[in-house]
Coordinates of C-alpha atoms in Angstrom, one line a residue:
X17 CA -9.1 1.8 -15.9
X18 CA -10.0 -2.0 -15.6
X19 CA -11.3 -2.2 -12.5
X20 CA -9.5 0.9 -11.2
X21 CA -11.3 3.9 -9.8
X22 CA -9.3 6.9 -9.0
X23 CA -10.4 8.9 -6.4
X24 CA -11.5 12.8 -6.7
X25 CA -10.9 13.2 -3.1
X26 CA -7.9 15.0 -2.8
X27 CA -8.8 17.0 -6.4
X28 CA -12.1 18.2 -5.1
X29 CA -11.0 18.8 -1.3
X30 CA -8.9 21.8 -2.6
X31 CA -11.1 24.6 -2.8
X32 CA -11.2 28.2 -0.9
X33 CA -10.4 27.6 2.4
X34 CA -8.0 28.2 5.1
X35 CA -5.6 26.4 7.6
X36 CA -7.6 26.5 10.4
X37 CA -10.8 24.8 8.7
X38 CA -8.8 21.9 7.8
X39 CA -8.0 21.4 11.6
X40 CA -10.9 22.5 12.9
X41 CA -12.3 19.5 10.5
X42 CA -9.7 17.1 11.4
X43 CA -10.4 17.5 15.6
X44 CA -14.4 17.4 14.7
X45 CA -14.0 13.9 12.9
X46 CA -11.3 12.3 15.4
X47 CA -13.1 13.0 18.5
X48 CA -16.4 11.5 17.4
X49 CA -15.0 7.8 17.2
X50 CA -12.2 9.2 20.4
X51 CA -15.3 9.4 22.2
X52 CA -16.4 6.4 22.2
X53 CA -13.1 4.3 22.4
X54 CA -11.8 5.8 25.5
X55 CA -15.2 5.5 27.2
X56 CA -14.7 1.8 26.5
X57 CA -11.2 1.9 28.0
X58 CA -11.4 4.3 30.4
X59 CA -14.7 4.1 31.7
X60 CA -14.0 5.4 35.0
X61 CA -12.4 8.8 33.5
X62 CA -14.4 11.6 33.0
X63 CA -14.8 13.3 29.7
X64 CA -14.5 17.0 29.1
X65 CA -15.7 17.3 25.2
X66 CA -14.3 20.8 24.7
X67 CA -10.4 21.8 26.1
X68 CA -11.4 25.3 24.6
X69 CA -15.1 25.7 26.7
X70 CA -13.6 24.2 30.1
X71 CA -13.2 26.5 33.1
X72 CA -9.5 24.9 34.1
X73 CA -9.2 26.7 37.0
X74 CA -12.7 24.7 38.5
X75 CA -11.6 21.5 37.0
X76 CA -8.4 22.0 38.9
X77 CA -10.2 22.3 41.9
X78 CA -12.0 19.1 41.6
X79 CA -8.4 17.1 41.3
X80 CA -10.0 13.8 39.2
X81 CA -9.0 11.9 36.6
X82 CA -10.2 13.5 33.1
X83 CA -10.1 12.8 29.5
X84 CA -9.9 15.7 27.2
X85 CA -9.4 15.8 23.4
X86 CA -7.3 17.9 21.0
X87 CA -4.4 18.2 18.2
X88 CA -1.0 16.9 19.5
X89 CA 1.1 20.1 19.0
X90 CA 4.6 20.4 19.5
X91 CA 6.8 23.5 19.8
X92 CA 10.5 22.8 18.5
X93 CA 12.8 24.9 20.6
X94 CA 15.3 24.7 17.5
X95 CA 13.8 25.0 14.3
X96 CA 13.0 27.9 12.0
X97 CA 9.5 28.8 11.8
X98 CA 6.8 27.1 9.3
X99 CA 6.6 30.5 8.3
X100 CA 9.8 30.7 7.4
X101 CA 9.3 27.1 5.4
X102 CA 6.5 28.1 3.3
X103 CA 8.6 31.5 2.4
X104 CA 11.0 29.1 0.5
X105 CA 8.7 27.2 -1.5
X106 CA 8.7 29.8 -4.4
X107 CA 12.0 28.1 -6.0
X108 CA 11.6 24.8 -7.9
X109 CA 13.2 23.0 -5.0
X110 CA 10.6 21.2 -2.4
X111 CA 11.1 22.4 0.6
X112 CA 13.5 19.9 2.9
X113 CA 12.4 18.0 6.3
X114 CA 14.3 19.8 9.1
X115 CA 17.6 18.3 10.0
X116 CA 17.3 18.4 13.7
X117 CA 14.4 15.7 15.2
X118 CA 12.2 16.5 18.2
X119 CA 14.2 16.3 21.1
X120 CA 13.5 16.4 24.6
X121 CA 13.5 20.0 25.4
X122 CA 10.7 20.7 22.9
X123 CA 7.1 21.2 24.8
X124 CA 4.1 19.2 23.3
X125 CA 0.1 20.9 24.0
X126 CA -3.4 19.7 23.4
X127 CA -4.5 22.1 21.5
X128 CA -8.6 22.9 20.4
X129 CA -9.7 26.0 19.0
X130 CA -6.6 28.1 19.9
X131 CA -6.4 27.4 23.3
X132 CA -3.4 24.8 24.4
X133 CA -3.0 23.3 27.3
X134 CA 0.7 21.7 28.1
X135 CA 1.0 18.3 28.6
X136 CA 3.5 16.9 31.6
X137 CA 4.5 13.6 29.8
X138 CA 6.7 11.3 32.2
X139 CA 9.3 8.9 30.7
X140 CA 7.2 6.0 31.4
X141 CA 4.3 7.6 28.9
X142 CA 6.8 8.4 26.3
X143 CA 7.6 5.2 26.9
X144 CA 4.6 3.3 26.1
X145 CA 3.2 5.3 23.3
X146 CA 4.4 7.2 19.9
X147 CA 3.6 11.2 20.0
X148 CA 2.5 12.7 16.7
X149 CA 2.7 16.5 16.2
X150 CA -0.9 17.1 14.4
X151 CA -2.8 13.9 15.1
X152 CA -6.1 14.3 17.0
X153 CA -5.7 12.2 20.6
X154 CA -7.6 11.4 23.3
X155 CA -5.3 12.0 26.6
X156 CA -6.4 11.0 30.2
X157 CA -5.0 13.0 33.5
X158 CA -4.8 15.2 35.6
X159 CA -4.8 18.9 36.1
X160 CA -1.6 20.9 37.9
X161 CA -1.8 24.1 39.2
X162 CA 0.6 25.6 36.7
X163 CA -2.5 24.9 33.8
X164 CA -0.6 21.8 32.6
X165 CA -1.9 18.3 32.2
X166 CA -0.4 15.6 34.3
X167 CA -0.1 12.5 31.1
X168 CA -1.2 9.1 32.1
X169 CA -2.2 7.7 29.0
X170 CA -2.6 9.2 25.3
X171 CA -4.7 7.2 22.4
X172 CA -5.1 7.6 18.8
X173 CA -8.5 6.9 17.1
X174 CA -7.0 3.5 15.9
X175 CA -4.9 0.9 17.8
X176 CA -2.2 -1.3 15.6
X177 CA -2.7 -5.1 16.8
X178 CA 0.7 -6.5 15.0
X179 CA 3.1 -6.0 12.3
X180 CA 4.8 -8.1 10.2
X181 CA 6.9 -8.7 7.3
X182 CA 5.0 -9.8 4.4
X183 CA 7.7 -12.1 2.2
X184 CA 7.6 -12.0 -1.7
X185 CA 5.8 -14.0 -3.5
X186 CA 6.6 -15.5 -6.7
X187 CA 5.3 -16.1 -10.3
X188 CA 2.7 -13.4 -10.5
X189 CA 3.7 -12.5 -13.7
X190 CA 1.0 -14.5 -15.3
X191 CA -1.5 -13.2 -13.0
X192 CA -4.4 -11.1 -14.9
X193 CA -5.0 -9.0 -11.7
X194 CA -1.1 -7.7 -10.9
X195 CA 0.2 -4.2 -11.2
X196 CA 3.4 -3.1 -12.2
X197 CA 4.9 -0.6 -10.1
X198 CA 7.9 1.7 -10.3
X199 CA 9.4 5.3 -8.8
X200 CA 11.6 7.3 -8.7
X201 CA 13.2 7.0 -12.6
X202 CA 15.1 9.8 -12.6
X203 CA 14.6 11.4 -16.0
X204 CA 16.3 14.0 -17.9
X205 CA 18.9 13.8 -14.6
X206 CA 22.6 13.4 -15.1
X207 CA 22.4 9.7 -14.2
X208 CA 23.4 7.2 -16.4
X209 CA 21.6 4.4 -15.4
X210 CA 18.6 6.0 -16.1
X211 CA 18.4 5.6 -19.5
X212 CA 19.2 2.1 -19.1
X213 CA 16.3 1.1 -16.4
X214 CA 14.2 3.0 -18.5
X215 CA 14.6 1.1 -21.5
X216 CA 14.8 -2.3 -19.7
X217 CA 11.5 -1.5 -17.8
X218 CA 9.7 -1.1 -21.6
X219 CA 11.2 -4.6 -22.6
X220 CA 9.9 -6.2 -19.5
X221 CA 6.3 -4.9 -20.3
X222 CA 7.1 -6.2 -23.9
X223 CA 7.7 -9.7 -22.5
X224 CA 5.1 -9.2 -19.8
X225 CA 2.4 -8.6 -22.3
X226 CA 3.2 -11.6 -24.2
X227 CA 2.3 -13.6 -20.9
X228 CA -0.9 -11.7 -20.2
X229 CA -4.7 -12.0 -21.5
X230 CA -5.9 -8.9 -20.4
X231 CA -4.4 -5.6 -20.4
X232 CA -0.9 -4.5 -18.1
X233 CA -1.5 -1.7 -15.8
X234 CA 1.6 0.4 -14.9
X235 CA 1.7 2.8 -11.9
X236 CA 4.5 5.1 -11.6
X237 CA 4.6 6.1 -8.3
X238 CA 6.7 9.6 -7.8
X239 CA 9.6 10.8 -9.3
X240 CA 9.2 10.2 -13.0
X241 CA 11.9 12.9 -13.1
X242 CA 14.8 13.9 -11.9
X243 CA 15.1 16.8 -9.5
X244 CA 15.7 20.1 -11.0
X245 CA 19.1 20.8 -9.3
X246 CA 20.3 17.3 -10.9
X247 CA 19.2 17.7 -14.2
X248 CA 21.6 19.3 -16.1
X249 CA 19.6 21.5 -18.3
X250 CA 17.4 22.7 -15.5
X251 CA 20.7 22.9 -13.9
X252 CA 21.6 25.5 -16.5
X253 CA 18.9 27.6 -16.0
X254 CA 18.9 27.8 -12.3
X255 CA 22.7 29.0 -12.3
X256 CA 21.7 31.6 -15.0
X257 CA 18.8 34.1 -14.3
X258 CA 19.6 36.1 -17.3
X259 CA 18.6 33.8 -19.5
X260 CA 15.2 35.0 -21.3
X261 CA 11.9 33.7 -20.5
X262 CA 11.8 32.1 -23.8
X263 CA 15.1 30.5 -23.2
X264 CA 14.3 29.7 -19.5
X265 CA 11.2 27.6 -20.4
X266 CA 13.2 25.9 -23.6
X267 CA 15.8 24.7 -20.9
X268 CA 14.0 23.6 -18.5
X269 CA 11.4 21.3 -21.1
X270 CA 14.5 19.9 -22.4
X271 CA 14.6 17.7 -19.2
X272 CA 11.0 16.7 -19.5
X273 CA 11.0 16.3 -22.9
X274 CA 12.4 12.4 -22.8
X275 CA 10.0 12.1 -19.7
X276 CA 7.1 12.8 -21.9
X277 CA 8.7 10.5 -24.8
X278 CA 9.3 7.8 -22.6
X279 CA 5.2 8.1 -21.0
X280 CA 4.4 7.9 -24.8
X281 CA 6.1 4.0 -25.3
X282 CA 4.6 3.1 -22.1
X283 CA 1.3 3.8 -22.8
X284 CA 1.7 2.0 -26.1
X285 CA 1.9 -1.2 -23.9
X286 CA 0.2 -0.6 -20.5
X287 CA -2.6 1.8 -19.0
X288 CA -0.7 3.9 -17.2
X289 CA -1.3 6.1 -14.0
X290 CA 1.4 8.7 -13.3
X291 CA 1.6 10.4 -9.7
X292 CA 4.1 12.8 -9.0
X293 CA 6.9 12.9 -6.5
X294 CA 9.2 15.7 -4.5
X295 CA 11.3 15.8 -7.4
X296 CA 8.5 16.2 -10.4
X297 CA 7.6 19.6 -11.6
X298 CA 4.9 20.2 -10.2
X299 CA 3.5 21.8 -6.9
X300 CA 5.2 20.9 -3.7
X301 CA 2.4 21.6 -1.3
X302 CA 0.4 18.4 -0.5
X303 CA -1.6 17.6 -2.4
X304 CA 0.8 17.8 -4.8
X305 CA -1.2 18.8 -8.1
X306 CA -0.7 16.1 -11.4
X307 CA 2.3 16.9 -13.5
X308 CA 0.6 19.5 -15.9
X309 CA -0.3 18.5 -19.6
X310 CA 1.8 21.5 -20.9
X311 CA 4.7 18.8 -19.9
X312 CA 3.5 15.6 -21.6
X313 CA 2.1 17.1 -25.2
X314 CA 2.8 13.6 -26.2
X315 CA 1.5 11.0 -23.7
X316 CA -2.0 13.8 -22.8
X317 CA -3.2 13.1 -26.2
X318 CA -4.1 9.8 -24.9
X319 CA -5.9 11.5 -21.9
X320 CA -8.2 13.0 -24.2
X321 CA -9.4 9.8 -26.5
X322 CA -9.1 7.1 -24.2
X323 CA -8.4 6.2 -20.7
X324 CA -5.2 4.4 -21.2
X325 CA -3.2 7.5 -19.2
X326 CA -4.2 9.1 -16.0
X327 CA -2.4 11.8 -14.3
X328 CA -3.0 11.9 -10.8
X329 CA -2.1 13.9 -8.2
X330 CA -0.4 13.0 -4.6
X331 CA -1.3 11.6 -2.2
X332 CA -4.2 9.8 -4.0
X333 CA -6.5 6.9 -3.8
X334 CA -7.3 4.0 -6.0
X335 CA -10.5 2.1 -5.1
X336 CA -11.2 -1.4 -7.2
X337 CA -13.5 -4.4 -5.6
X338 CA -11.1 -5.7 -3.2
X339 CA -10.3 -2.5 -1.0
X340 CA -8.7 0.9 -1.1
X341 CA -5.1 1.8 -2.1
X342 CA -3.7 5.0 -0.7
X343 CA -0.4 6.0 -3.1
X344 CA 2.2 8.6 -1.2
X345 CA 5.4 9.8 -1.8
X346 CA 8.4 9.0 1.2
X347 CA 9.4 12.5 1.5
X348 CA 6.5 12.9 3.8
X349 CA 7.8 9.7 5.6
X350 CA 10.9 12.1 5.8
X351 CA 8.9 14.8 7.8
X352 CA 7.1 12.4 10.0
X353 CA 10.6 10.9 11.5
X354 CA 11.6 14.3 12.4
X355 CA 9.0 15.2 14.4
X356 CA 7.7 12.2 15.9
X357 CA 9.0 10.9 19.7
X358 CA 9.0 7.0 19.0
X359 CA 10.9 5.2 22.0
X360 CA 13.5 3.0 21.0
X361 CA 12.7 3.5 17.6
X362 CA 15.4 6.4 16.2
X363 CA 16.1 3.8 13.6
X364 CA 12.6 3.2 12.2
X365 CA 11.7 1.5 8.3
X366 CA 9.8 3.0 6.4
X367 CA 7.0 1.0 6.8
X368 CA 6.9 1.3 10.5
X369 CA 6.5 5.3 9.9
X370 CA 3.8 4.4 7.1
X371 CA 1.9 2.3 10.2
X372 CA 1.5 5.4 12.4
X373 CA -0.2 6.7 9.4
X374 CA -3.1 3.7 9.9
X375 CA -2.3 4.4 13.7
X376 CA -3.6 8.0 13.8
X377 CA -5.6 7.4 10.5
X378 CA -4.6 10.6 8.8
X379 CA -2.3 10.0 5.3
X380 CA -0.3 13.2 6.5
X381 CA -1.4 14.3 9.7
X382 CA 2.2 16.8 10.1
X383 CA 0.3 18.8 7.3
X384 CA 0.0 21.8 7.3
X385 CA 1.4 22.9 11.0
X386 CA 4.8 21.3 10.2
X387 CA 4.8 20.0 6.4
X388 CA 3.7 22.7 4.0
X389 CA 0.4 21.9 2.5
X390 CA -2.4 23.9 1.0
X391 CA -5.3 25.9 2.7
X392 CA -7.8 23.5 2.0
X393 CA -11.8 23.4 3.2
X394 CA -11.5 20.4 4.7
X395 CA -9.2 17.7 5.8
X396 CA -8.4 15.9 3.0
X397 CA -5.4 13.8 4.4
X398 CA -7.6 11.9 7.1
X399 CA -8.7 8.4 5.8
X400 CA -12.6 8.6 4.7
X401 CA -12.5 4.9 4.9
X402 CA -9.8 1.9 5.8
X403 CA -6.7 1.4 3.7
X404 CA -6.3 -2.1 2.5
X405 CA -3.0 -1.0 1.5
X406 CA -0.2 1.8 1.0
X407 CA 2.5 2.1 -1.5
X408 CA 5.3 4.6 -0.9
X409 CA 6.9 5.5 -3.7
X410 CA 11.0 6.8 -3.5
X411 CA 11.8 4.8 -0.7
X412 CA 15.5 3.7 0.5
X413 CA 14.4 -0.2 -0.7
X414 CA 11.8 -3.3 -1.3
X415 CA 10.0 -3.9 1.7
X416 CA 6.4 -4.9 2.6
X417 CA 4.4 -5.6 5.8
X418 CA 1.2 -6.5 6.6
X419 CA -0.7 -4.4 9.4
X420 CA -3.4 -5.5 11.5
X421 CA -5.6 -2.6 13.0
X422 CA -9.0 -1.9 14.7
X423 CA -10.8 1.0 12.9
X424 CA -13.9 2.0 14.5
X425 CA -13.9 -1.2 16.7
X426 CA -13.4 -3.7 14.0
X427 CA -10.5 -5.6 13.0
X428 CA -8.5 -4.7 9.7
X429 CA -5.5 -5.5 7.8
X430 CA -3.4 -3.4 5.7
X431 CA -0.3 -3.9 3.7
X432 CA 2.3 -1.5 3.1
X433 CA 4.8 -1.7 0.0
X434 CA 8.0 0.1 -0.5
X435 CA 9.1 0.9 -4.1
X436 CA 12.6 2.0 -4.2
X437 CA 14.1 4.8 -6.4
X438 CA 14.7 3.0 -9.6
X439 CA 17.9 4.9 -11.0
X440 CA 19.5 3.8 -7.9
X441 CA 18.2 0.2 -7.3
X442 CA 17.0 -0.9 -10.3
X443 CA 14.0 -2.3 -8.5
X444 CA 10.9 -1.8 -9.1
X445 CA 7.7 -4.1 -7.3
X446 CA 4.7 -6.3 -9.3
X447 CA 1.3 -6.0 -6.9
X448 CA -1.5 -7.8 -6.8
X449 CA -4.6 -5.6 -5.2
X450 CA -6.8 -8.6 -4.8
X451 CA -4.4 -10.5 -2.6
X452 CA -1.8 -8.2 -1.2
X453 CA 0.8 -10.6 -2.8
X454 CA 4.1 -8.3 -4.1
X455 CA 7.3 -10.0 -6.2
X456 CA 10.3 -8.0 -6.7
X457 CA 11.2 -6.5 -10.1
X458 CA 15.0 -6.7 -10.7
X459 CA 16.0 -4.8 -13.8
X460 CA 19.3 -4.4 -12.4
X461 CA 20.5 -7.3 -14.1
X462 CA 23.9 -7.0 -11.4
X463 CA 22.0 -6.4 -8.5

């Protein structure tokens, strides 16, 4: 799609396998480049490569300073069960984050291979560093006689140098190489103002295209439609069960049907890629699968003759010449600040929570022990190579920042873009991949 190359990698990572191969894959990978980092800044400490083939008992006895490696796992003390979670996900409803966070009672282990070891962290290391429940770490200590780890320091297979707040830029309309980017639109939902945005987003790629030489690329990123619980047909037929399975599936299309009409104009002005959000119909384990064809009769016939319309599923990647754009949905964001133990940080944006992701280099690492997620062979959600940026669709408002990293001992920068629900903000963002430069779309004309 003019210049654009979307990824197979999370398509062609779900295949027959099971929860504890995606782990098993995600440790294997982490500690190779662990390995070598905390040798480098630890180079004193001695490294035990296997918690799960260690005699702790003899390495109590020898009472030095050790580095072992392992998933972060946490175990919430007041929480129902992941079990429990994935039990509810047969409803049309995605499954919520929980409402309690991680608090201080709950116990974090290392864990390799089954085998956990429990981790004594002070105040001081809590301090100092960010605990996420499913990242693979490198942690240095000391062994206790109760089988616990005395924390000194814990590290992540990246390090984040600085962060900072990347201001708009402006006139970028003429610009060949910008993308137009929306979420969360709301269709088919009981919201006015959707109809509205919806029709004032088509007149701006009208007017857009009038400025342009080449082709406009539009991205919607998540949430195309509304949630089934506020869309008033849908509504309907979730309040009435009796209704006949003919009559069940005519109700619920009703609220997709505009979706699909609305796709159609798009396309009719722009190449369009469409990924799918918490609210979209589609699956609610990550990866979420692309909205299915049966859904958008009208905008798939363009799938089939041309490439003007890709659906994509989420998370996904977009590669082009000037780096690698990783596309997510901020419900996972959601997940993320539940469980994670950030210091002084109770209040964090959304783009701080998106930096962890570069920090531990995994694009979900909660999935699947604490955010459902499919049995997959491998670890999809680890980061085969650097994002140059991330755009989180559904998010509370327009922000970017601009992330500088070390990934695999060389420096990196990465800029993260918040696109805001339209139906509620009327905002919407303009991107330009080869730059990083973003410019706010207002189509709220009283906002």
């Amino acid at each position: 799609m003019n210049g654009w190359a979307a990824s197979s990698h999370f398509l062609n990572s779900v295949q027959k396998g099971g929860y504890h191969m995606m782990l098993a894959d995600r440790l294997a990978s982490g500690e190779k480049g662990l390995s070598i980092y905390a040798a480098e800044l630890w180079p004193t400490t001695r490294q035990i490569p296997r918690l799960s083939q260690t005699n702790l008992s003899e390495e109590y006895e020898r009472q030095d300073d050790i580095c072992l490696f392992g998933l972060l796992y946490v175990l919430p003390k007041r929480r129902v069960s992941v079990l429990k979670a994935y039990s509810k996900l047969l409803p049309p409803v995605i499954a919520r984050p929980p409402i309690e966070r991680v608090v201080q009672d709950d116990v974090f282990f290392l864990e390799d291979a089954g085998v956990k070891l429990r981790l004594d962290l002070s105040n001081e290391v809590k301090f100092r560093t960010v605990l996420i429940p499913g990242a693979v770490v490198a942690v240095r200590g000391h062994l206790q006689s109760n089988n616990g780890l005395a924390v000194s320091e814990i590290m992540f297979s990246s390090r984040l140098m600085k962060m900072e707040p990347q201001p708009p830029s402006s006139l970028l309309t003429t610009n060949n190489d910008v993308v137009v980017i929306v979420s969360g639109l709301g269709l088919g939902g009981a919201d006015p103002a959707q109809l509205r945005y919806s029709m004032e987003l088509l007149d701006f790629l009208v007017s857009l295209r009038g400025l342009r030489q080449g082709p406009l690329r539009l991205i919607i990123c998540g949430n195309l439609f509304a949630a089934p619980e506020d869309a008033p047909a849908a509504k309907s037929f979730m309040d009435h069960y009796e209704l006949s399975p003919t009559t069940t599936f005519a109700e619920m299309h009703a609220s997709y049907d505009i979706g699909d009409a609305f796709l159609k104009q798009c396309i009719g002005l722009a190449d369009v890629i469409l990924i799918p959000g918490s609210d979209d119909p589609t699956t609610h384990m990550w990866p979420q699968d692309p909205v299915p064809e049966l859904l958008l009769q009208r905008a798939a016939m363009y799938t089939r003759n041309e490439r003007s319309f890709q659906r994509l599923p989420c998370p996904c990647i977009l590669q082009e010449s000037t780096g690698t754009i990783y596309f997510i949905d901020a419900a996972s964001l959601q997940y993320l600040k539940q469980y994670i133990v950030w210091e002084g940080k109770d209040n964090a944006t959304e783009e701080e929570l998106a930096s962890l992701l570069l920090l531990c280099g995994n694009v979900c690492p909660l999935a699947p022990l604490y955010m459902p997620s499919k049995p997959l062979a491998n670890d999809a959600f680890r980061f085969p190579i650097p994002p140059t940026a991330i755009i989180i669709g559904s998010t509370t408002r327009v922000a970017a920042s601009t992330v500088t990293y070390i990934w695999e001992g060389q420096p990196k920068q990465c800029t993260i873009i918040c696109v805001p629900r339209l139906v509620t903000q009327g905002r919407g963002v303009l991107f330009c991949p080869a730059t990083g430069a973003f410019q706010h779309l207002c189509l709220a004309r009283n906002k």
